[in-house]
Short mmCIF file of C-alpha atoms and ligand atoms in Angstrom, two decimals:
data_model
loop_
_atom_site.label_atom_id
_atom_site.label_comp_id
_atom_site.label_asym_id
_atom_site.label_seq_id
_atom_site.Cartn_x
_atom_site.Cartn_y
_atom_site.Cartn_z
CA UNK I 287 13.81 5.27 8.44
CA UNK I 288 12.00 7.44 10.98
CA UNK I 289 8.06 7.56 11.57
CA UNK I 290 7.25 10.61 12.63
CA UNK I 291 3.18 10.31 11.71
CA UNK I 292 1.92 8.53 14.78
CA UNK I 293 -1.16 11.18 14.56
CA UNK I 294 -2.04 9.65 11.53
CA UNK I 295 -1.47 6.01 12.81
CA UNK I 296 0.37 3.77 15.07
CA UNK I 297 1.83 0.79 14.25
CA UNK I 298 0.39 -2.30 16.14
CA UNK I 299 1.85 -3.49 19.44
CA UNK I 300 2.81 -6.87 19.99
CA UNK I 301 0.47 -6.71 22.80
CA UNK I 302 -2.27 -6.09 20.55
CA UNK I 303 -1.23 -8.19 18.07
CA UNK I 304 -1.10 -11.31 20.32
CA UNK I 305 -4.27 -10.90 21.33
CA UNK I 306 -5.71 -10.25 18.56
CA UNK I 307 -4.16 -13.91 16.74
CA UNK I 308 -4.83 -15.52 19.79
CA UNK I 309 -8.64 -14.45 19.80
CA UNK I 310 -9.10 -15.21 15.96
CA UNK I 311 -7.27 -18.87 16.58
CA UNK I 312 -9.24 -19.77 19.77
CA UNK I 313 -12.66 -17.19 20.30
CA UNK I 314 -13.46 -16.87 16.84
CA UNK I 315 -17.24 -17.48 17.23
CA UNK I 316 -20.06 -15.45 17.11
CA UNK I 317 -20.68 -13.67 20.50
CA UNK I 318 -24.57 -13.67 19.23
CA UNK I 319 -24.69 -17.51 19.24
CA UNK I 320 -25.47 -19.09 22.45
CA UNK I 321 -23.69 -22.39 22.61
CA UNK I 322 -19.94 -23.07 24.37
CA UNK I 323 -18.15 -21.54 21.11
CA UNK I 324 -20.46 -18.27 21.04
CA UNK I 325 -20.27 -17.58 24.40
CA UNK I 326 -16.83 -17.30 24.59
CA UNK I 327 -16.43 -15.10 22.37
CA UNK I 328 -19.03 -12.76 24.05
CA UNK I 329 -17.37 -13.28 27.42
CA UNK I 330 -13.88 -12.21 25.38
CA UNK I 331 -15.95 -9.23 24.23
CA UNK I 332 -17.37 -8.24 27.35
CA UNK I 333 -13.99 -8.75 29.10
CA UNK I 334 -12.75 -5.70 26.38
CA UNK I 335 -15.71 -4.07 27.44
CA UNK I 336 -14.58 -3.70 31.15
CA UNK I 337 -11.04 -3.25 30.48
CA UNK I 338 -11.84 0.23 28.35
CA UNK I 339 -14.60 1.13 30.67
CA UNK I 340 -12.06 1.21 33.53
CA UNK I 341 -9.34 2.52 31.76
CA UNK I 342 -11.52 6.21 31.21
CA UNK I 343 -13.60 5.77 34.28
CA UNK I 344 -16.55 4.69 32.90
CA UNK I 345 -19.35 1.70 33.31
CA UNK I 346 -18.73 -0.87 30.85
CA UNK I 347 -22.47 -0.32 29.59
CA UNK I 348 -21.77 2.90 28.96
CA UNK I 349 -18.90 1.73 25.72
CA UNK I 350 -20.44 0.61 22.40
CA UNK I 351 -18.23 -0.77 20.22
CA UNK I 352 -17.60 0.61 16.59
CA UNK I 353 -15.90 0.81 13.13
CA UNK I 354 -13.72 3.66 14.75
CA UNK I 355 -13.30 7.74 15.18
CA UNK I 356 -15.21 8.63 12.34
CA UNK I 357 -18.29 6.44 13.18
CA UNK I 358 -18.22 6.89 17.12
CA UNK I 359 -18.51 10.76 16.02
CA UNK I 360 -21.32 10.73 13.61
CA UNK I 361 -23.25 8.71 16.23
CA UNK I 362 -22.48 10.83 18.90
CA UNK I 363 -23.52 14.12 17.22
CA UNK I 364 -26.48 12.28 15.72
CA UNK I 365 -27.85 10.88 18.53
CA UNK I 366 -27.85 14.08 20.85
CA UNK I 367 -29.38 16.28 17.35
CA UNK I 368 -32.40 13.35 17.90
CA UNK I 369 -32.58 14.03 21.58
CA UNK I 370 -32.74 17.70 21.00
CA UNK I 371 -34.99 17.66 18.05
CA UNK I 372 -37.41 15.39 20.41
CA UNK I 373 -37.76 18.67 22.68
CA UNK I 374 -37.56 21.45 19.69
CA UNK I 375 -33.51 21.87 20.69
CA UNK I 376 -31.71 22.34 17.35
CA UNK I 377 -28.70 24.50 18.39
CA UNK I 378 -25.06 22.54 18.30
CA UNK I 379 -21.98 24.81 19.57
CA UNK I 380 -18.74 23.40 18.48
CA UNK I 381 -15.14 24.74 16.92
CA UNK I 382 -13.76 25.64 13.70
CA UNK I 383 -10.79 22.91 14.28
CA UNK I 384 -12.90 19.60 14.96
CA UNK I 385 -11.77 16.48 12.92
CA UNK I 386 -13.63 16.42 9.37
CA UNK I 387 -15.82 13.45 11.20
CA UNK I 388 -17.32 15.82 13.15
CA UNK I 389 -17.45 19.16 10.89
CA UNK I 390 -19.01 17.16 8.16
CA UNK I 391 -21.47 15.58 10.43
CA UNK I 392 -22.71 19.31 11.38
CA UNK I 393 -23.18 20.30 7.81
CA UNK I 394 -25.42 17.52 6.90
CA UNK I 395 -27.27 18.42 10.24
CA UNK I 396 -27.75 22.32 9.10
CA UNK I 397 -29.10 21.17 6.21
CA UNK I 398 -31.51 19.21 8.39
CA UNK I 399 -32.45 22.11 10.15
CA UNK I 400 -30.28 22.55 12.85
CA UNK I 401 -28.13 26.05 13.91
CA UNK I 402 -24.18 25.74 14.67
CA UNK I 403 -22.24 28.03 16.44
CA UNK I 404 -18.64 27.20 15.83
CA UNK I 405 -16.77 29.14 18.42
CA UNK I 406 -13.40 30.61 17.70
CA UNK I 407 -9.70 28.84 18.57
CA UNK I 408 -7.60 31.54 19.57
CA UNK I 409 -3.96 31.98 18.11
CA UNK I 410 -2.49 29.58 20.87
CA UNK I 411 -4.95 26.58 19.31
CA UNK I 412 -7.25 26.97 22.30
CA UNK I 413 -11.04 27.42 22.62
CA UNK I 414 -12.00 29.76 25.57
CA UNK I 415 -14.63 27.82 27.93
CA UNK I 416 -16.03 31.60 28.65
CA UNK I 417 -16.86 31.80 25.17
CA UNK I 418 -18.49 28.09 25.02
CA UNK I 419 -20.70 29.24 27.27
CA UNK I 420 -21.33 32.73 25.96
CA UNK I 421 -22.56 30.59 22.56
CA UNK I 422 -25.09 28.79 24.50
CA UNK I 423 -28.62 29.14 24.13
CA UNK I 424 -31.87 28.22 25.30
CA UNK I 425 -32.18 25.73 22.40
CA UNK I 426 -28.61 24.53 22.30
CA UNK I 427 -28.78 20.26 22.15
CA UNK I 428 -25.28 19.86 22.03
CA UNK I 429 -21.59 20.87 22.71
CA UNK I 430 -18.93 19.57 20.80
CA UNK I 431 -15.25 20.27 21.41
CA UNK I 432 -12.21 17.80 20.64
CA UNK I 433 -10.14 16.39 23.70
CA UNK I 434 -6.68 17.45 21.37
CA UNK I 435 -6.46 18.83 17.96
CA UNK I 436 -4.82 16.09 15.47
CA UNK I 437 -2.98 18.57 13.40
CA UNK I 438 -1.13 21.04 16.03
CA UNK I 439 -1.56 19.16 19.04
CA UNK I 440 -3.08 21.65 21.56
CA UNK I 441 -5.07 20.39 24.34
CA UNK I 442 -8.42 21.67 25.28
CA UNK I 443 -9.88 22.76 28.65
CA UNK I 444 -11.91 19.47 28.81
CA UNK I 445 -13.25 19.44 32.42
CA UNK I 446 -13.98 23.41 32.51
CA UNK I 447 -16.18 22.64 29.12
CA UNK I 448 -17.39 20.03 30.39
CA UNK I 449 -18.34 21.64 34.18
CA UNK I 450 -20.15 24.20 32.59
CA UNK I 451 -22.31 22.10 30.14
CA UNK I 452 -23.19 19.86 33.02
CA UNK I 453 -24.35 23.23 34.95
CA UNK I 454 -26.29 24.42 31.88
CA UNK I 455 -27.64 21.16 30.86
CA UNK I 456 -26.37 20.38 27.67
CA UNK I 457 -25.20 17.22 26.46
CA UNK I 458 -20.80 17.64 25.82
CA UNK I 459 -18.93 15.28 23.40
CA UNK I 460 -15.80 15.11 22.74
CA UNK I 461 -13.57 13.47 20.18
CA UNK I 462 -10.62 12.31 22.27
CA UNK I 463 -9.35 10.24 19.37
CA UNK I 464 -5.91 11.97 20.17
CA UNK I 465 -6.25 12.10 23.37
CA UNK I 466 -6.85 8.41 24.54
CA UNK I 467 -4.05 6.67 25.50
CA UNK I 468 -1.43 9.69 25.17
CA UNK I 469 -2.86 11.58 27.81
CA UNK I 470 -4.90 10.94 31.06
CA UNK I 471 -8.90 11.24 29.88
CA UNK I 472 -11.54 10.19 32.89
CA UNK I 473 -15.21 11.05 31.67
CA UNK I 474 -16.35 11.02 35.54
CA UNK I 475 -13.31 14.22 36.51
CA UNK I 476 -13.96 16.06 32.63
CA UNK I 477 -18.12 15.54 33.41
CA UNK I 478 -18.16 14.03 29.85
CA UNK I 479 -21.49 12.82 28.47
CA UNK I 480 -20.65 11.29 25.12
CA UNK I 481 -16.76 10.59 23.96
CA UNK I 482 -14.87 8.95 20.78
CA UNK I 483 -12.12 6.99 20.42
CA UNK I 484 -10.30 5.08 17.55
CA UNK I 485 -8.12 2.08 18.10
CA UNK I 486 -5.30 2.51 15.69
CA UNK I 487 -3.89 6.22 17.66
CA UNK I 488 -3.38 4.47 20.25
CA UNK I 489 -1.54 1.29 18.85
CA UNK I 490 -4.50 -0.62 18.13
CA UNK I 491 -5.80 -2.19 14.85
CA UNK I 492 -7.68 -0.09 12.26
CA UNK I 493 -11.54 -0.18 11.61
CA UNK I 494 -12.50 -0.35 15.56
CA UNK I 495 -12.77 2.39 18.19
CA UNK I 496 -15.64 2.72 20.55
CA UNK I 497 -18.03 5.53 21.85
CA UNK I 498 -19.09 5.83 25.47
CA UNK I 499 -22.03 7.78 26.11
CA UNK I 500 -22.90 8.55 29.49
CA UNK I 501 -26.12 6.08 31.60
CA UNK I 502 -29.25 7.87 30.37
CA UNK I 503 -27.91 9.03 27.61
CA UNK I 504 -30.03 7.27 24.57
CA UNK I 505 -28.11 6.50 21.34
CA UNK I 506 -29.60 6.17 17.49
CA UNK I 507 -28.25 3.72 15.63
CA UNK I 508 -26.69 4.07 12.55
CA UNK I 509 -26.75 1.09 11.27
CA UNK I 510 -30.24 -1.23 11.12
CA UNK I 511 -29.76 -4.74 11.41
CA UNK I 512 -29.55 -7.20 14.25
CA UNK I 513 -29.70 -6.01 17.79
CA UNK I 514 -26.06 -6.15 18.95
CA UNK I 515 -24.88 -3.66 20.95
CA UNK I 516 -28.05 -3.41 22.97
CA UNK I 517 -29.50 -2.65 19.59
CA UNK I 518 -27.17 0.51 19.24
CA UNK I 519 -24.87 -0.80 16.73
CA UNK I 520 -26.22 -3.45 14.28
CA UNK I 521 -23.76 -6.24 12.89
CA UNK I 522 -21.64 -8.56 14.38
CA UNK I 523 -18.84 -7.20 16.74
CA UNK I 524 -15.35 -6.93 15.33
CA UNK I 525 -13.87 -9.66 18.06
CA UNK I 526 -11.02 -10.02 17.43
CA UNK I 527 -10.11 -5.67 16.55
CA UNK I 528 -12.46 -5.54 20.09
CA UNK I 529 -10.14 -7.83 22.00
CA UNK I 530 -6.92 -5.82 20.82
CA UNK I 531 -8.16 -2.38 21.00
CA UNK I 532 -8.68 -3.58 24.88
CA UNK I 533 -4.77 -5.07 25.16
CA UNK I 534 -3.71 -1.54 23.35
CA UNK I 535 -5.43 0.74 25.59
CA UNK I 536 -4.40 -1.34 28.48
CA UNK I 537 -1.04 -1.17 27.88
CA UNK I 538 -0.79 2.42 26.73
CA UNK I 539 -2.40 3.53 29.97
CA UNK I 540 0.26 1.79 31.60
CA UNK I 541 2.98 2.78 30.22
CA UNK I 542 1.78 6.77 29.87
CA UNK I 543 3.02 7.54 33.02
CA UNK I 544 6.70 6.92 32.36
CA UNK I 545 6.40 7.33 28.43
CA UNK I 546 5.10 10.62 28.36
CA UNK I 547 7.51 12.69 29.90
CA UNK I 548 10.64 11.04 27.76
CA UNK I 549 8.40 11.40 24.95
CA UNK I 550 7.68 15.34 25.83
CA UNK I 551 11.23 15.87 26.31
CA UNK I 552 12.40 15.00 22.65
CA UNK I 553 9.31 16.85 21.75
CA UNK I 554 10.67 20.05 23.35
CA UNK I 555 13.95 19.18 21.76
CA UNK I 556 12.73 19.03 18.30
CA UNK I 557 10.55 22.86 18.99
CA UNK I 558 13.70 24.03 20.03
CA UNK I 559 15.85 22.87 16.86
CA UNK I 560 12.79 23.36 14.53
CA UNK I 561 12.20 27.32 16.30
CA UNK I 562 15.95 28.07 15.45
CA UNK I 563 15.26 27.80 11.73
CA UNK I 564 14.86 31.36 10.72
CA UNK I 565 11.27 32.80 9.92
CA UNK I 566 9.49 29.58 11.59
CA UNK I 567 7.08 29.12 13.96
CA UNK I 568 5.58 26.82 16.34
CA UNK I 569 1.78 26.10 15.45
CA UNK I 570 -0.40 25.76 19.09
CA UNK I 571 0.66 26.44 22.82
CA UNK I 572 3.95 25.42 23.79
CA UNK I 573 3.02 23.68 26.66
CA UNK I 574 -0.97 22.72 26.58
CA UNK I 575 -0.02 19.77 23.34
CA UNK I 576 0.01 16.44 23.74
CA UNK I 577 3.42 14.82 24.27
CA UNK I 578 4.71 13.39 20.52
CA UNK I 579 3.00 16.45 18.95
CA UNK I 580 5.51 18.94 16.70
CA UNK I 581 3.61 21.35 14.47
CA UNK I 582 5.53 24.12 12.54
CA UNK I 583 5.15 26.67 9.64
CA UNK I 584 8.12 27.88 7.68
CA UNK I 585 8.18 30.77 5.97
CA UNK I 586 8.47 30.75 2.20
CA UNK I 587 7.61 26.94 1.07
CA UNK I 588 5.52 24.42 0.19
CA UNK I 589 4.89 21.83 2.90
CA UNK I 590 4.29 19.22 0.13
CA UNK I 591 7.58 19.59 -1.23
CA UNK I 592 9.45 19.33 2.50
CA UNK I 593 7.11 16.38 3.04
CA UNK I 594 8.21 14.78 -0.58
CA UNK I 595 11.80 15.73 0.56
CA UNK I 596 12.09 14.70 4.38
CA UNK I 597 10.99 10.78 2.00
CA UNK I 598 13.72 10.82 0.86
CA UNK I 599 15.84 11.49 3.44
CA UNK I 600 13.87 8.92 5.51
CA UNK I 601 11.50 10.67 7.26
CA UNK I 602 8.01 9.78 7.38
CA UNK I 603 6.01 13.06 8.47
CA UNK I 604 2.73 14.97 7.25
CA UNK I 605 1.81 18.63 7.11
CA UNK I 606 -0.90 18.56 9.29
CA UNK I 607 -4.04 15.77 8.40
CA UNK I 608 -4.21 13.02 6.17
CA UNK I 609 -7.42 13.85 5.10
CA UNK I 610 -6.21 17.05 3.41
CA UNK I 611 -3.12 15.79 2.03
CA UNK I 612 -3.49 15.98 -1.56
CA UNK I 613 -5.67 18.53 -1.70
CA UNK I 614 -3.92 22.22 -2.59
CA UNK I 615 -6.20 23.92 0.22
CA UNK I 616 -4.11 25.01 3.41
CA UNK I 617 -5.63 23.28 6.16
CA UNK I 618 -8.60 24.32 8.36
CA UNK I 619 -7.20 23.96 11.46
CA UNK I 620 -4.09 26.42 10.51
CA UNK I 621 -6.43 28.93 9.32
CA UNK I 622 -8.73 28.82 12.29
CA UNK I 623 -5.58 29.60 14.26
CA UNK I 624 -5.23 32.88 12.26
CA UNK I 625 -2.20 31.69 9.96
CA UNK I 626 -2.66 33.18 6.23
CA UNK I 627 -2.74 30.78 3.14
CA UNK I 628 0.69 31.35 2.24
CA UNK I 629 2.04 30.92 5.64
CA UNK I 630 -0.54 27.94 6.11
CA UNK I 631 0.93 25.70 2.90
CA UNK I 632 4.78 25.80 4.52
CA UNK I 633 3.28 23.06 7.72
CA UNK I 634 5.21 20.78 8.77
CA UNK I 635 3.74 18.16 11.42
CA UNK I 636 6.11 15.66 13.18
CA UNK I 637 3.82 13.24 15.57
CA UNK I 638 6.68 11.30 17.83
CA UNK I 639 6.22 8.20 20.18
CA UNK I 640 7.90 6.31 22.55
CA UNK I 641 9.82 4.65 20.29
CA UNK I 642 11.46 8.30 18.90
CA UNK I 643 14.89 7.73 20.08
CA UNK I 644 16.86 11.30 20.64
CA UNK I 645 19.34 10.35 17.51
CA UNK I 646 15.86 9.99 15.74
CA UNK I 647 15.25 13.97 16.79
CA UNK I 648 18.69 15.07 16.15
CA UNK I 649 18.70 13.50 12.31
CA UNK I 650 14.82 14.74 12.14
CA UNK I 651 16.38 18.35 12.64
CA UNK I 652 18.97 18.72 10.66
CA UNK I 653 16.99 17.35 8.00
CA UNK I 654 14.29 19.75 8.02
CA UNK I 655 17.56 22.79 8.32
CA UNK I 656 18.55 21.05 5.14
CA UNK I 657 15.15 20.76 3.40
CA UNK I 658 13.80 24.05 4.37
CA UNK I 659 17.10 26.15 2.93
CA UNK I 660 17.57 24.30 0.17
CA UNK I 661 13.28 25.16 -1.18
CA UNK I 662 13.94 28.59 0.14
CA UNK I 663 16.82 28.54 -2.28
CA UNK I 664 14.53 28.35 -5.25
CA UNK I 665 10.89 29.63 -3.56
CA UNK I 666 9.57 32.88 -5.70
CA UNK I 667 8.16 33.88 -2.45
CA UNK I 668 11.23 33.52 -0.23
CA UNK I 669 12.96 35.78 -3.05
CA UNK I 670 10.19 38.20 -2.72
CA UNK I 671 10.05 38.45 0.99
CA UNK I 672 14.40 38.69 1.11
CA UNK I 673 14.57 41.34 -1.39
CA UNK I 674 11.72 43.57 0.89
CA UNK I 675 8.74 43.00 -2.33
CA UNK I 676 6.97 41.36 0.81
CA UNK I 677 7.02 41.52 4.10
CA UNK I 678 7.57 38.46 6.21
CA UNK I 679 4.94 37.57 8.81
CA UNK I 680 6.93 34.85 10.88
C1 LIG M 130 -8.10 9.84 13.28
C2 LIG M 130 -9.13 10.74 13.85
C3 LIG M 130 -10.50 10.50 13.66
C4 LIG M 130 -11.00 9.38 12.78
O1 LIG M 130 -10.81 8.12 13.33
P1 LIG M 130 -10.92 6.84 12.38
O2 LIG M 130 -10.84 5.68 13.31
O3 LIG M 130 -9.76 6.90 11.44
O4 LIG M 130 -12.23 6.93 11.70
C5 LIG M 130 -11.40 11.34 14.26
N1 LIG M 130 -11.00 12.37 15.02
C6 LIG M 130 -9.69 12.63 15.24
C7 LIG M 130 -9.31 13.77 16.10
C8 LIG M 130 -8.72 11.84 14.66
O5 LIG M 130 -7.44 12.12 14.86
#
């Protein structure tokens, strides 16, 4: 069996898992409660606190704990709309390829009143920082781009985004849900103001991630209740998912140095193989993607039936999210990138890791050979594109 959906989640490292036993057998009390028991549970949160803070450069005031991604998104888009709103701002500038956690956010926000700009990702999976700024305006609240792009992979230009909303005055989030851990993200060097993260891409536990958002910058909770989290974040903190999101992070930030470029190299292996397969082609820059990322389109299927088919052969991959799976609509990120529906619903996204061995890339290639002639074999559309009815675009 190979796991090739790491995008989607990672599986738990022992690291992680340790301390996250260890905390629920020995800190297990509430970090609210003031005597001995309480208090070392806070002092095992606030330990977590530090680690992340130093791990992406930041203060450890500046990370408030939550339920993961999805959450540390909403609040980060919510709370600048509130700032902006205070001083009549109501203009957001993000991209057509953000995570639904963020898209969705910005639709309930239009209907609130607010303008968004969503600024185009060129054919290489890349928003131009020229035309971030172009977009902004003299009531523009907010910028919000994503660190990496959880279906192809591509890697945004982070610090020049983030140089020129600094210059302009504009509060910049990102959602570096992809990024953290995988690839080196400092807030202070990418002039970051707000920034999400999710514990389970980066070998953490599910339900916990965190946001930082930058000294000054003033958060709205989401949740009313108690006032943990300096009141930003009602309800009592998820110790124990805290404690190993901290261990994860740790580790994976040292390890990244020597993991990612083995992990790269079977990546390039794999875009090799996968290019070779006629009328195929690589979804996002070649080089600007995070490490384990492999996105394709083949010419002529269904993606759900490759994905149904690589099962059963062993291989655990997705064609692009796992929030549109199931759905018949090609996904949003493809078609921002300028692929048409047809082309769109033949995706195939392998997400590798360390643990990828190069056998594991070898078998993953000559399955998808296999997989992808033997549905061309019956594919209406493949017959109509070989006998000339259609033209192939890849
Ligand atoms: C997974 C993911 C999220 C959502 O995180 P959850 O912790 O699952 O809520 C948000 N953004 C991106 C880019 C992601 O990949």
């Amino acid at each position: 069996m190979i796991y090739a959906d790491n995008a989607a989640t990672t599986k738990m490292s022992a690291a992680a898992m340790d301390a996250m036993t260890a905390c629920m057998k020995e800190t297990w009390g509430n970090p609210s409660s003031l005597y001995g028991f309480g208090q070392n549970a806070k002092e095992a949160l606030e330990q977590a606190r530090a680690d992340i803070a130093s791990v992406i450069g930041a203060d450890p005031k500046e990370i408030v704990f939550t339920s993961g991604g999805s959450e540390a998104d909403n609040q980060a888009i919510r709370s600048a709309a509130a700032l902006g709103a205070k001083n009549g701002k109501r203009h957001i500038v993000s991209s057509a390829f953000e995570h639904h956690a963020v898209l969705h956010t910005l639709e309930a926000l239009k209907k609130e009143g607010f303008e968004v700009t969503l600024v185009d990702v060129h054919e290489d999976g890349l928003v131009r920082p020229e035309e971030v700024k172009a977009a902004l305006r003299e009531d523009t609240c907010l910028v919000t781009i994503m660190y990496a792009n959880n279906e192809i992979g591509t890697i945004q230009p982070i610090e020049e985004i983030g140089e020129l909303c600094q210059k302009h005055g504009v509060l910049f989030h990102t959602d570096a849900v992809q990024a953290i851990g995988h690839i080196s993200v400092n807030v202070q060097r990418d002039h970051v103001d707000l920034l999400s993260a999710s514990a389970h891409k980066f070998h953490g536990p599910k339900g916990v991630g965190f946001l930082y958002a930058k000294k000054g910058v003033r958060l709205t909770s989401l949740i009313e209740g108690g006032a943990q989290e300096k009141g930003k974040r009602a309800g009592t903190e998820n110790v124990p998912g805290i404690v190993a999101m901290a261990a994860a992070l740790q580790e994976a930030a040292d390890r990244m140095e020597t993991d990612a470029p083995l992990i790269q190299k079977r990546r390039d292996r794999l875009i090799e193989g996968l290019g070779a397969i006629a009328h195929s082609a690589l979804n996002g820059d070649r080089g600007k993607r995070l490490p384990g990322n492999v996105n394709f389109c083949f010419e002529g299927i269904e993606g759900e039936s490759l994905l149904l088919l690589l099962d059963d052969k062993g291989i655990q991959a997705s064609s692009g999210s796992a929030c549109t799976s199931g759905s018949l609509d090609p996904s949003h990120v493809l078609l921002a990138i300028g692929r048409v529906h047809d082309v769109a619903h033949g995706s195939l996204r392998l997400s590798i890791n360390e643990e990828t061995s190069d056998a594991d890339v070898e078998e993953m290639i000559k399955a998808v050979e296999e997989v992808v002639a033997y549905l061309r074999g019956f594919s209406p559309i493949w017959r109509d594109l070989t006998t000339g009815k259609k033209q192939f675009i890849l």
